[in-house]
Every structure is written in C-alpha cells, then in structure tokens.
CSV table of C-alpha atoms in Angstrom, one decimal:
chain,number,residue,atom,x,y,z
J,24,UNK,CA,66.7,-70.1,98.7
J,25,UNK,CA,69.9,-68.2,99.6
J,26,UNK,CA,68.0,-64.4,98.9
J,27,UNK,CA,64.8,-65.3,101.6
J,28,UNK,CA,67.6,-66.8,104.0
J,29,UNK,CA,69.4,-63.6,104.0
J,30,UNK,CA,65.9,-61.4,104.2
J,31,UNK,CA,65.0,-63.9,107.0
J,32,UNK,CA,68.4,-63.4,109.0
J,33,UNK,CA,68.3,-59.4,108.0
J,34,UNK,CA,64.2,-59.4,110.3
J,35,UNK,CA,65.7,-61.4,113.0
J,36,UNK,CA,68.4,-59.0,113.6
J,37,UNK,CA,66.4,-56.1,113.1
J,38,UNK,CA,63.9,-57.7,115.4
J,39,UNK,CA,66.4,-58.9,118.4
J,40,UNK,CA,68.4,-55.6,118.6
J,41,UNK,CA,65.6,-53.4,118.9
J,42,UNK,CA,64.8,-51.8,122.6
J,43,UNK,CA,61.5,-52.6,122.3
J,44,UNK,CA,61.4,-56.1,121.8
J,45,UNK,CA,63.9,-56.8,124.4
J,46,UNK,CA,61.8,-53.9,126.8
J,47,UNK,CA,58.3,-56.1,125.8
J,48,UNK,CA,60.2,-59.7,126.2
J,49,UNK,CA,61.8,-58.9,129.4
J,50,UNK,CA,58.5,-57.4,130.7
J,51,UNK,CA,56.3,-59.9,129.7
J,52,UNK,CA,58.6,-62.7,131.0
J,53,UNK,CA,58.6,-60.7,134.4
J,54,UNK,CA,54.8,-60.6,134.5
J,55,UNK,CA,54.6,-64.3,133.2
J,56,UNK,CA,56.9,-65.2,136.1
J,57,UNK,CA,55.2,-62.9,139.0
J,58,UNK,CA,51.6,-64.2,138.0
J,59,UNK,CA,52.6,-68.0,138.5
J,60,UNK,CA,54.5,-67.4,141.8
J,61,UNK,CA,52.2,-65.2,143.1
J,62,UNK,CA,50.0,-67.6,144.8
J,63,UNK,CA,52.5,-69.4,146.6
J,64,UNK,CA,53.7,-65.7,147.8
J,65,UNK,CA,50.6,-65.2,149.0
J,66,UNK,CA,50.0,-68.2,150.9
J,67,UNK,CA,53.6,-67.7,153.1
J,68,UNK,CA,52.7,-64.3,153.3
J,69,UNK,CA,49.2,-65.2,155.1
J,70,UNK,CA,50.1,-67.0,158.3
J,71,UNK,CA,47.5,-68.8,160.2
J,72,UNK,CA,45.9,-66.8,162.8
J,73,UNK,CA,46.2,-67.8,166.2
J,74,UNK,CA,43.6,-69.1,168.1
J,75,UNK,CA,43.5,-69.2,172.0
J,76,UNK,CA,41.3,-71.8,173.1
J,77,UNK,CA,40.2,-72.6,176.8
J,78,UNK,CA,37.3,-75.1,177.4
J,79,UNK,CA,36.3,-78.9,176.8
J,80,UNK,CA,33.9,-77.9,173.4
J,81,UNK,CA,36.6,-75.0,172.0
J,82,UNK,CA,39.3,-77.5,172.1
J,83,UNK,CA,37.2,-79.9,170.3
J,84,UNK,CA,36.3,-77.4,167.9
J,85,UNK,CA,39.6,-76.2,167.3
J,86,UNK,CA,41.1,-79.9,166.7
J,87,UNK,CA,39.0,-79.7,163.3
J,88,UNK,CA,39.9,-76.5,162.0
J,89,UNK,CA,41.9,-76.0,159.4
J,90,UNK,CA,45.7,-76.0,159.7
J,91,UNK,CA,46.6,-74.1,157.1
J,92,UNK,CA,44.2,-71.5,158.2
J,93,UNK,CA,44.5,-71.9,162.3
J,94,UNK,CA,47.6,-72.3,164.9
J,95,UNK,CA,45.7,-73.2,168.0
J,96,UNK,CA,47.3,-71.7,171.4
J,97,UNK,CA,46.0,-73.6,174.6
J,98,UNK,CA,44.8,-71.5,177.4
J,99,UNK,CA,44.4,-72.7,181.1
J,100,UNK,CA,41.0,-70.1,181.6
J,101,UNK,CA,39.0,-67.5,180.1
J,102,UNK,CA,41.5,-65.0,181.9
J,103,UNK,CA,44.6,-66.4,180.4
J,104,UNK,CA,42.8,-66.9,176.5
J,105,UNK,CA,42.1,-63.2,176.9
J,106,UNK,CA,45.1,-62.3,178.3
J,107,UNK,CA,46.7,-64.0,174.9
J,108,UNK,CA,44.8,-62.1,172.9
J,109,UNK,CA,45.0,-58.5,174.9
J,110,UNK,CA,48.6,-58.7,174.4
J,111,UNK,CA,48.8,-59.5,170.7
J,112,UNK,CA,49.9,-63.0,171.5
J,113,UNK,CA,46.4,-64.8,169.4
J,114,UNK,CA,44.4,-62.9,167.4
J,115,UNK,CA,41.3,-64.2,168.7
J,116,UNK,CA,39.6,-67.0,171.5
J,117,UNK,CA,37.6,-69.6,171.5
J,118,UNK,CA,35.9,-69.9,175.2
J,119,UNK,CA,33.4,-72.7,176.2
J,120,UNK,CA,31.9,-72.8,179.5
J,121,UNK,CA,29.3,-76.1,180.4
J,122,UNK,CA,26.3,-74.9,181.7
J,123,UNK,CA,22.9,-76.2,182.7
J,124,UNK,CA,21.8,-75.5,179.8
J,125,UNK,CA,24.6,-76.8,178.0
J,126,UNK,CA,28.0,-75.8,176.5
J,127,UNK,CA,28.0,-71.8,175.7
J,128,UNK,CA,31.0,-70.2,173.7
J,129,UNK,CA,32.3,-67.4,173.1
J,130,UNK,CA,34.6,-65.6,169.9
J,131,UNK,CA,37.1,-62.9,171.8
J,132,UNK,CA,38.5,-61.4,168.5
J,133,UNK,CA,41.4,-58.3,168.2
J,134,UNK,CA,39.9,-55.9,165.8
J,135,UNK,CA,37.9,-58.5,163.2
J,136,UNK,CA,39.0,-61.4,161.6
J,137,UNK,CA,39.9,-62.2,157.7
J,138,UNK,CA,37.2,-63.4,155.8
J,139,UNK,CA,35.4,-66.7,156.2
J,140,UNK,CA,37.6,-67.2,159.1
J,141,UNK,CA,34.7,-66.5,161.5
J,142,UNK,CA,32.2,-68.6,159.5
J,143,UNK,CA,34.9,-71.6,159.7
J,144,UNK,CA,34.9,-71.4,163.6
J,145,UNK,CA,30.9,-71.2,164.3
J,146,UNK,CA,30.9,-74.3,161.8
J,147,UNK,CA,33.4,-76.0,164.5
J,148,UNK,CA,31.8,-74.9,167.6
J,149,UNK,CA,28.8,-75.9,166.7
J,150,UNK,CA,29.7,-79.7,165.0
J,151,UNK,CA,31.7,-79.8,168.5
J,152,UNK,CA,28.7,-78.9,170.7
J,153,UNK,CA,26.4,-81.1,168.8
J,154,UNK,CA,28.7,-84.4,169.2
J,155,UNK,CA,29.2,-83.2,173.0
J,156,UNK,CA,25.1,-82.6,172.9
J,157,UNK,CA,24.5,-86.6,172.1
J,158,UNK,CA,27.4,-88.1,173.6
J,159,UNK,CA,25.9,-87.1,177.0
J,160,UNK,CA,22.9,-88.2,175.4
J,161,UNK,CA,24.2,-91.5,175.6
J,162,UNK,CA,24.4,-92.2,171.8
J,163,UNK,CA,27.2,-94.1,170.0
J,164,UNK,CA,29.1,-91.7,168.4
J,165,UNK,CA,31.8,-93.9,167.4
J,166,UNK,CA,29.1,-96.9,166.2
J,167,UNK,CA,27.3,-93.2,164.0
J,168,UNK,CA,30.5,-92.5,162.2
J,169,UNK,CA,31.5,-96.2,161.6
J,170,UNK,CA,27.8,-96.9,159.8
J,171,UNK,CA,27.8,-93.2,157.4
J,172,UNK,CA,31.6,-94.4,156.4
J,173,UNK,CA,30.3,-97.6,155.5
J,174,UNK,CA,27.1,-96.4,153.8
J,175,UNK,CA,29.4,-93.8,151.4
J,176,UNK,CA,29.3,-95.2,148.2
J,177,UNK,CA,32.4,-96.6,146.5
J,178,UNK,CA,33.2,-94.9,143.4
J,179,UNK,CA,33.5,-96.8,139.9
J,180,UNK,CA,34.1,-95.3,136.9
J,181,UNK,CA,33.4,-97.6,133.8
J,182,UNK,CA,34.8,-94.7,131.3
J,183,UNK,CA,37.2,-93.1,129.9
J,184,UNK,CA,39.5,-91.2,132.9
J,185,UNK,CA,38.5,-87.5,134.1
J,186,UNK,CA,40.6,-84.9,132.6
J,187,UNK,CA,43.5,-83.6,134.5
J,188,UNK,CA,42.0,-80.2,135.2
J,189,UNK,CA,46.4,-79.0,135.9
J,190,UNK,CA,46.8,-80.2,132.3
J,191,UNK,CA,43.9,-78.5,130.7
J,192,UNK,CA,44.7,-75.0,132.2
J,193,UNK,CA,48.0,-75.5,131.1
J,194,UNK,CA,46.9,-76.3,127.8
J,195,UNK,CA,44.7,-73.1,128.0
J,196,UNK,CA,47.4,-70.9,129.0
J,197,UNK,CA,49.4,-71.5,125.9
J,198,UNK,CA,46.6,-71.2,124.0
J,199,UNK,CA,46.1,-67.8,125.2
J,200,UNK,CA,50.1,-67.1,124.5
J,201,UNK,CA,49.3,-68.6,121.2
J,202,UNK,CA,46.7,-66.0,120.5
J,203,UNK,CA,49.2,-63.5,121.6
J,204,UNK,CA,51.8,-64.4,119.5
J,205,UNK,CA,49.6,-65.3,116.6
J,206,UNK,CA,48.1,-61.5,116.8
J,207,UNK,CA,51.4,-59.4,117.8
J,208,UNK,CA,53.6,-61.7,115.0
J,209,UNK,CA,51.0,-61.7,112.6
J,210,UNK,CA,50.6,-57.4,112.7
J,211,UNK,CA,54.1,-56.9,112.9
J,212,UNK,CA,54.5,-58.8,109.7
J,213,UNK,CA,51.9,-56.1,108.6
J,214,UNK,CA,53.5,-53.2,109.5
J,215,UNK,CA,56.8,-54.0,108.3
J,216,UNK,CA,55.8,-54.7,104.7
J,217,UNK,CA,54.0,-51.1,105.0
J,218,UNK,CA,57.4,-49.4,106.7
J,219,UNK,CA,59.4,-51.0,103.9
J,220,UNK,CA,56.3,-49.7,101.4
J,221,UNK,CA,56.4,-46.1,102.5
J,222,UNK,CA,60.3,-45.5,102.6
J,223,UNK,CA,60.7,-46.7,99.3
J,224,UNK,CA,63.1,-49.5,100.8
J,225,UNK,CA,61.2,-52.2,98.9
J,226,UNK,CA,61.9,-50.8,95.9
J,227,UNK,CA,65.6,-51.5,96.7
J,228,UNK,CA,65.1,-54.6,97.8
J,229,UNK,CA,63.2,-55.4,94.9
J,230,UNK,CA,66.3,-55.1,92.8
J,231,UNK,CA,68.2,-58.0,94.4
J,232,UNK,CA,64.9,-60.5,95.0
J,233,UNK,CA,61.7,-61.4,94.2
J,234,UNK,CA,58.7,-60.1,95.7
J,235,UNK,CA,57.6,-63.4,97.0
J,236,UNK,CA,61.7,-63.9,98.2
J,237,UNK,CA,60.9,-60.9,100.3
J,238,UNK,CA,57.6,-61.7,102.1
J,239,UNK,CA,58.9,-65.4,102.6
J,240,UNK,CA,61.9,-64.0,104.0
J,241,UNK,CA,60.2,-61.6,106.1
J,242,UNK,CA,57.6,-64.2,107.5
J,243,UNK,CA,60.1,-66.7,108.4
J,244,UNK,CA,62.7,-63.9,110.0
J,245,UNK,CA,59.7,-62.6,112.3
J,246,UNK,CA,58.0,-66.3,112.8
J,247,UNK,CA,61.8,-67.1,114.3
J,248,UNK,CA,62.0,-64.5,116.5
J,249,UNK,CA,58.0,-64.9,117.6
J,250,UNK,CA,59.1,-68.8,118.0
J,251,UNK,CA,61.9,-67.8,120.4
J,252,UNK,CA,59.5,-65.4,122.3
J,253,UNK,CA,57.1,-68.2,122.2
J,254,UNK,CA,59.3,-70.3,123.5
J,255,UNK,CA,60.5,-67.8,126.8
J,256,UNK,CA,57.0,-67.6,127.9
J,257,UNK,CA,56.0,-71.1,128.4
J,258,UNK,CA,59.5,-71.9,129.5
J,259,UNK,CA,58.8,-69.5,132.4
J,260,UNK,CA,55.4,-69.9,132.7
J,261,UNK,CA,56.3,-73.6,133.4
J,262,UNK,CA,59.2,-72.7,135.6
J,263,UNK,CA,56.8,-70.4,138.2
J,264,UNK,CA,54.5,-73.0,137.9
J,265,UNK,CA,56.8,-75.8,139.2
J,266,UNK,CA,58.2,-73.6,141.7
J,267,UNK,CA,54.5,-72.5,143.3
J,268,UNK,CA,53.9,-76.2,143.2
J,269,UNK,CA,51.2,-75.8,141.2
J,270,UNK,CA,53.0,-78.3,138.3
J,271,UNK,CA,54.9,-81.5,139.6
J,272,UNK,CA,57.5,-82.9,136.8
J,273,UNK,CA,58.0,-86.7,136.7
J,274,UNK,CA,59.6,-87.8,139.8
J,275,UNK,CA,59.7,-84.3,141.8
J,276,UNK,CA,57.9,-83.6,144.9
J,277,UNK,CA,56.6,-80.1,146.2
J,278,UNK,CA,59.6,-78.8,148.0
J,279,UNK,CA,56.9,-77.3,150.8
J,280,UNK,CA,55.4,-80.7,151.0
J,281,UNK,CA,52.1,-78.5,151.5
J,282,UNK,CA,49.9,-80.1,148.9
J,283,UNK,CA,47.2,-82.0,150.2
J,284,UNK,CA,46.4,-86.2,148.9
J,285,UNK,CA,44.3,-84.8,146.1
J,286,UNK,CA,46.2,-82.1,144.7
J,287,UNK,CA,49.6,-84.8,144.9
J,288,UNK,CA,47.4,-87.2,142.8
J,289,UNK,CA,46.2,-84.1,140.6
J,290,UNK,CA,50.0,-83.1,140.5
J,291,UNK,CA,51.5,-86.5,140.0
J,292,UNK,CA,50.0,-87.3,136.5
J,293,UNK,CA,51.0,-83.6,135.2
J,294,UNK,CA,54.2,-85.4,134.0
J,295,UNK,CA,52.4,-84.6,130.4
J,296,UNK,CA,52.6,-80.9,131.3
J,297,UNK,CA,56.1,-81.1,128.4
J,298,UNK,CA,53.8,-82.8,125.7
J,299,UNK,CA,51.5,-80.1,126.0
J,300,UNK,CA,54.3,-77.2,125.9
J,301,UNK,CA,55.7,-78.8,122.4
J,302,UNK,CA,52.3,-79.6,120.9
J,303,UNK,CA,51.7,-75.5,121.9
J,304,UNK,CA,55.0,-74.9,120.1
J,305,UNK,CA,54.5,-77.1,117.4
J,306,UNK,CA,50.8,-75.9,116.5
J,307,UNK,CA,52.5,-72.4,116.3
J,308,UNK,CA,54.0,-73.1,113.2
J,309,UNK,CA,51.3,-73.2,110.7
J,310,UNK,CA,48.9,-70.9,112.7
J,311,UNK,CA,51.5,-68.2,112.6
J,312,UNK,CA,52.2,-69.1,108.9
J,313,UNK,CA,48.8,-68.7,107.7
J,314,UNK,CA,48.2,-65.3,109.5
J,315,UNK,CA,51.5,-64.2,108.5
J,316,UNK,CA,51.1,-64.3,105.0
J,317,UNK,CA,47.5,-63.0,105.3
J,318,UNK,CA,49.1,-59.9,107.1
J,319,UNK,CA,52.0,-59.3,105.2
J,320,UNK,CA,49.4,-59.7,101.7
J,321,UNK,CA,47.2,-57.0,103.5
J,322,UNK,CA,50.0,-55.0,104.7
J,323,UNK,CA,51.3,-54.9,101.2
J,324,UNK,CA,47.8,-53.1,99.6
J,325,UNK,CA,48.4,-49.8,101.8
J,326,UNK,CA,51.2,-47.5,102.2
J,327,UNK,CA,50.6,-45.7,105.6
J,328,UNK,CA,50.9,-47.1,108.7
J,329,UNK,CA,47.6,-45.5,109.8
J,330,UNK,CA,45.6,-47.8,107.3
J,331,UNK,CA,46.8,-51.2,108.3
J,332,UNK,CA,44.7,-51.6,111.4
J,333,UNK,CA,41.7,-50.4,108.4
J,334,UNK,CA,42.8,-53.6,106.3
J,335,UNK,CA,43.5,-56.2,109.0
J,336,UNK,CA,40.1,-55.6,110.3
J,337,UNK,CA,38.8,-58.8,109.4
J,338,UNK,CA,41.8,-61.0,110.0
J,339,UNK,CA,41.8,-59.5,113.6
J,340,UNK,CA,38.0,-60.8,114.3
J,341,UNK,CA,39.5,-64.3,113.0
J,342,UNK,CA,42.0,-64.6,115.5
J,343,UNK,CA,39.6,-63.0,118.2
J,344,UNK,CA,37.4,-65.9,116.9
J,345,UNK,CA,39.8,-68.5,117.6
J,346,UNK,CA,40.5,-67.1,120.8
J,347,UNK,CA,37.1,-67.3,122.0
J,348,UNK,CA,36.8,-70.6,121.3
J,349,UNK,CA,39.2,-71.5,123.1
J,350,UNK,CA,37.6,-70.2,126.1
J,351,UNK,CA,34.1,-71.5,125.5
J,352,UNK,CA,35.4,-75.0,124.8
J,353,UNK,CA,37.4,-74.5,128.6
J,354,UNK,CA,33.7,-75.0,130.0
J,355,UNK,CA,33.7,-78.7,128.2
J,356,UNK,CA,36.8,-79.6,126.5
J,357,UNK,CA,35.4,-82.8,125.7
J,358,UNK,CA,32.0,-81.5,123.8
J,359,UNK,CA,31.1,-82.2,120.1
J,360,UNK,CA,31.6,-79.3,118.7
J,361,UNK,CA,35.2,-78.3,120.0
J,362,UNK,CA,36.0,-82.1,118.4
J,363,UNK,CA,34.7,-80.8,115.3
J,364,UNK,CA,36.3,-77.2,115.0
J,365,UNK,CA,39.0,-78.5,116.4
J,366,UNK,CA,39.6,-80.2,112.7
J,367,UNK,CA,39.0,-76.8,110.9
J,368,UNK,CA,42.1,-74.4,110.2
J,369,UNK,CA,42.6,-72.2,111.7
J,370,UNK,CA,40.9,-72.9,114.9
J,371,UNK,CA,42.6,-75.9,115.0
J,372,UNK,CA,46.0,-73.9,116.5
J,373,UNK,CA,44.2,-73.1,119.3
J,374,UNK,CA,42.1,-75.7,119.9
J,375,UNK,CA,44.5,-79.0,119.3
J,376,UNK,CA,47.0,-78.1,122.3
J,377,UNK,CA,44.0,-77.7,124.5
J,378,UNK,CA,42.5,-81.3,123.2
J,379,UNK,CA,45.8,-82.7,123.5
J,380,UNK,CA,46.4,-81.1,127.4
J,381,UNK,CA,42.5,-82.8,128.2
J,382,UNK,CA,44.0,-86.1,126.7
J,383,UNK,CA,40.6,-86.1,124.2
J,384,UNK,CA,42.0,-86.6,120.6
J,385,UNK,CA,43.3,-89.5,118.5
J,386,UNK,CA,45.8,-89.3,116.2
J,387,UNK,CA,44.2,-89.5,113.3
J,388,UNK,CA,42.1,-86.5,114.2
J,389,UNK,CA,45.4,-84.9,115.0
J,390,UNK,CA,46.3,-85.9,111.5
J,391,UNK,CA,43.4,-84.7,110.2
J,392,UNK,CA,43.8,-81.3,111.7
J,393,UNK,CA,47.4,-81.2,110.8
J,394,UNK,CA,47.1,-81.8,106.8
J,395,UNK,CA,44.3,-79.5,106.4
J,396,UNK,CA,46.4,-76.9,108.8
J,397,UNK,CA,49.3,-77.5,106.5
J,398,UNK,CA,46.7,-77.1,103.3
J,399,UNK,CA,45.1,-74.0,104.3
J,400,UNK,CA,48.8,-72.4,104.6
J,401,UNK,CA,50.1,-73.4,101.5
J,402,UNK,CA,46.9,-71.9,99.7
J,403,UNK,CA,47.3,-68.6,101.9
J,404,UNK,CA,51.1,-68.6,101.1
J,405,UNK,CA,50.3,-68.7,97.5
J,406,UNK,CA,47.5,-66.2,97.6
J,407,UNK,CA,49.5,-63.8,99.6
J,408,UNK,CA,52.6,-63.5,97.5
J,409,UNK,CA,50.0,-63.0,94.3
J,410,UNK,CA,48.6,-60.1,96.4
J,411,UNK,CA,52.1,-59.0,97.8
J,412,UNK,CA,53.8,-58.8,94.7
J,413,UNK,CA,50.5,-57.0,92.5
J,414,UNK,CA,50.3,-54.6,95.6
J,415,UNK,CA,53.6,-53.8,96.8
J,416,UNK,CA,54.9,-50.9,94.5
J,417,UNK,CA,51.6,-49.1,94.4
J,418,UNK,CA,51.8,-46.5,96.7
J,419,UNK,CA,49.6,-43.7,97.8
J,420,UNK,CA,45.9,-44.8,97.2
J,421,UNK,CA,44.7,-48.3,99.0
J,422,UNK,CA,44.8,-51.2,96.6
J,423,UNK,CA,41.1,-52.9,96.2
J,424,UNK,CA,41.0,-56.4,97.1
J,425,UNK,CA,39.7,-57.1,93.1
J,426,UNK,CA,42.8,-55.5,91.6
J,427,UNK,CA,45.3,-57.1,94.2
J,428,UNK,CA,44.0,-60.6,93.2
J,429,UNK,CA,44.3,-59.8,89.4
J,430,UNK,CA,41.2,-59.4,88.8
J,431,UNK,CA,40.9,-55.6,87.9
C-alpha cells in the first residue's frame, strides 16, 4: 500500500505544481464565475427606459407596464412629454389625445427602442383604450374582472410534486463538469502512462513497484487532484449562482429583493441545491475510476503520444455517449428510459446526480446503480492492470488488443 501511496503523492505534486494546471484551474474557475454572474450584470447594466406619458389612456397604459422594463415620467402636455424626450430626459412618450372618434396615441421615440419594448407598449395602449372604449360604454368593468377571476380554475395536483426546474439545471450543470472531468482526468491518465512509456522512466519505476502499484498509484494521484478541481468548480459555480440570485440557500433572501412571488417560491425549495453538489461529487468517484483505468490500460499499449488519441477512440464516444444522455434526458428527466440507463454503468455518473437534482429516484435504484457502478470498476480495474502490466515495457510498435489481454 505504502509504494501506490508514494506514486499517488509523487502525480499530485507533479500535477499541482505545473503552470498549466494552475493556468487551466484559474481560468476555468474565472469563466465558471463570469458565466453565473453574468446575468445579474446584465440586468443592472440595462436600466429601465424612461417613458414620458401625458394623457388619460397613456397613463393607464403605462400603470401596467413592466417595472423592471419602464420608469414612467409624468408630463403635463404633448409639449412638455416631447420636450422630455428632445432633451434626453425619457427616451420615448406615450401621448393620448380623446377624440370624437375616440382616444388616439402616439409613440415619440429618440432614435428606436430596445427590442420588444415597442411591442410591450402597443399591447398597453391598446388593453387601456379598450377598458376606456367600454367603460364609456357603460359596462361593468369592475363586475367583468370579478366573474373571469372567479371563473379561473383552481389548481389541484393529485401527484407526485413538479420538479424544481433550479434544481434540475443545477443537477445538469455538474453533469456537464462531470463529463469534463471524466474526459480531461481520464486522457491525462492516458498520456502520462505513455510519457512515462517513451522516456524509459517506467522502467525505473518498475524496479521499486509493481506494475499494477504504478497505475493504481497514478489513478488515484490524478483522480485527487481531478477531485479538488471538481470540487473548485461547483464551489464557484454555486457561489455566482447565489450571488445572481439565481440559487437561494436555506434561510437567505435575494440581497436585491428583485425576484418576483414565483421565482422566491422556485428559489426557496433550492435548499437541496448542497445534496445535489455532493451526490455530483460523490458519483465522480467510480465514473472517474472506471475511465481511468480504461485509459491508463490503453495508454499503456502505445509509446508515442501521437497514438493515444488513435487508441482512446472508442472510450472517447463512451463518455460522449454519456454526455449526450445527459442532455436528452434534460427534455424529461422523469421518462422511462433515463430510469432505466440511469441503472447502467457508466451512464449512471451522469445520469444519477441529475435524477437526484429532479428528486425522481429511490434509494434502492440509487443502490442499484451504485453496486453495479462499483462492479463494473472493480472488473475494469482488474482488466486494466492485466493490460497495463502485458503492455507497458513494449515499446515501439502498438500492442494489439489480443496480445495485451494474454491472449496472443
């Protein structure tokens, strides 16, 4: 145990004091951080255009539209909204004037305005002119709206609860920074058993431990340090997410209080956001160990770095596979047949954190999942060394997959 603990300690150093892991960490954790605060840079960035509004209809209008969107600016005339808008004061005006005919407006605008915005106010305007249209028509407004409220129907769910749609992109997310890690852990297991192959170092190493000593060494030294990456990257991706308001923990509250009553109630019950995070951490483990060892065993049958992408081939359309399930079962989390891969290794490293985020699994398929995760690593470990330690001193030509098993 003492050799693959001293292999495992020699990767991580290796791995923590080169440039370009700390250069890649430090960038993706920047990027991971800029991507969830974006949206909440973007929205105090865009302020709310200014409206000037003058007339009995535009003011009605205007008490509708969006807040978030609109900062309405009273005017006493059509003169004064104009003057507001001449000077830079609005950026556009709403003017009604009654007429015989009825109310007529008009949209005074400085340059053009940003998209949908225009759209928004003709929806207003003409709502407003419509209620103005039948009040003077003499009909109940008031008595209208009371009767529609009271014929909307009441909503009654007599099944299991909706999935928390914050939860399941969260869930999604890591998935995706699983698949990262799984791929960029998984290749540079790979390509160190080959640098070690082609500067003779293995055969060095090879005098002081065993050949499976070395790749268990070397899969748990890079697994640690893909762990810790892991690890950074939700921890931030969690932190922007918090901090746009996007995630609420237990007991916080949006510090801009800007969240409207359904994106609260959305927010409130994201105090499972943490489960999700450590089941995404968790499910790393065996997903990374199963590719690991099926890198490092095809690493170990060619000796140039140019080859390896030729011999992971296949292993890289299994984890593209995964990945893409992931995404399909996004459209329906809760569908048949993402319950069912769900329980297959390896998928079920991808798909598990996701089931778990949509709050659709049991623990015994969780179980399930888990044993025959754990299964399929210890027969890939076991395969791996045999390949590993058959391949790993051969050097120029490619070892055939026949031979490597010990079969040729």
């Amino acid at each position: 145990m003492r050799p693959t603990l001293l292999v495992a300690g020699r990767e991580i150093r290796t791995r923590v004091r080169s440039r370009g892991f700390l250069w890649s960490t430090a960038i993706t954790l920047a990027l991971i951080l800029l991507a969830s605060l974006l949206p909440r840079a973007v929205t105090l960035l865009d302020r709310p255009t200014t409206l000037a509004v003058s007339g009995t209809v535009a003011t009605a209008a205007a008490e509708t539209l969006p807040e978030t969107e609109f900062t309405v600016r009273p005017a006493d005339d059509e003169a004064a909204a104009r003057e507001l808008v001449a000077t830079g004061a609005a950026r556009a005006a709403l003017v009604t004037d009654d007429t015989a005919d009825g109310p007529r407006s008009r949209l005074v605008i400085d340059g053009d305005l940003p998209a949908g915005q225009a759209a928004t106010i003709d929806e207003a305007v003409r709502s407003a002119t419509r209620s103005a249209l039948l009040a003077a028509a003499g009909v109940d407004l008031a008595g209208i709206e009371r009767d529609v409220d009271a014929a909307a129907p009441v909503t009654e769910s007599i099944g299991a609860p909706t999935t928390d749609p914050i939860l399941l992109v969260v869930a999604f997310l890591a998935s995706l920074l699983l698949f990262m890690q799984l791929f960029v852990s998984g290749m540079a297991v790979a390509q160190g058993v080959v640098e070690e192959k082609s500067s003779r170092v293995i055969e060095l190493l090879l005098a002081v431990v065993t050949p499976r000593q070395l790749l268990v060494g070397k899969v748990l030294g890079i697994g640690a340090v893909g762990l810790l990456q892991l690890a950074l990257f939700l921890a931030a991706g969690l932190t922007g997410a918090v901090a746009n308001g996007v995630v609420l923990l237990a007991g916080a509250t949006d510090p801009a209080a800007t969240l409207d009553a359904a994106t609260e109630a959305s927010a409130g019950g994201t105090s499972g956001v943490l489960p999700v995070v450590l089941v995404s951490l968790v499910w790393f483990l065996p997903g990374y160990l199963f590719y690991a060892f099926a890198y490092g065993a095809a690493g170990s049958m060619v000796s140039r770095q140019e080859d390896v992408g030729t011999v992971t081939t296949p292993l890289l359309f299994l984890v593209m596979g995964t990945y893409l399930s992931s995404v399909l079962a996004l459209q329906d989390v809760t569908a048949p047949w993402v319950r069912w891969l769900s329980l297959v290794p390896p998928f079920s490293a991808l798909l598990m954190p996701m089931r778990v985020g949509a709050g659709s699994v049991t623990g015994g398929e969780l179980a399930v999942a888990g044993v025959l995760m754990v299964a399929l690593v210890v027969v890939t470990a076991l395969l791996g060394a045999g390949i590993y330690r058959r391949s790993v001193l051969h050097t120029g030509s490619r070892v055939g997959l026949r031979r490597a098993l010990g079969r040729g």
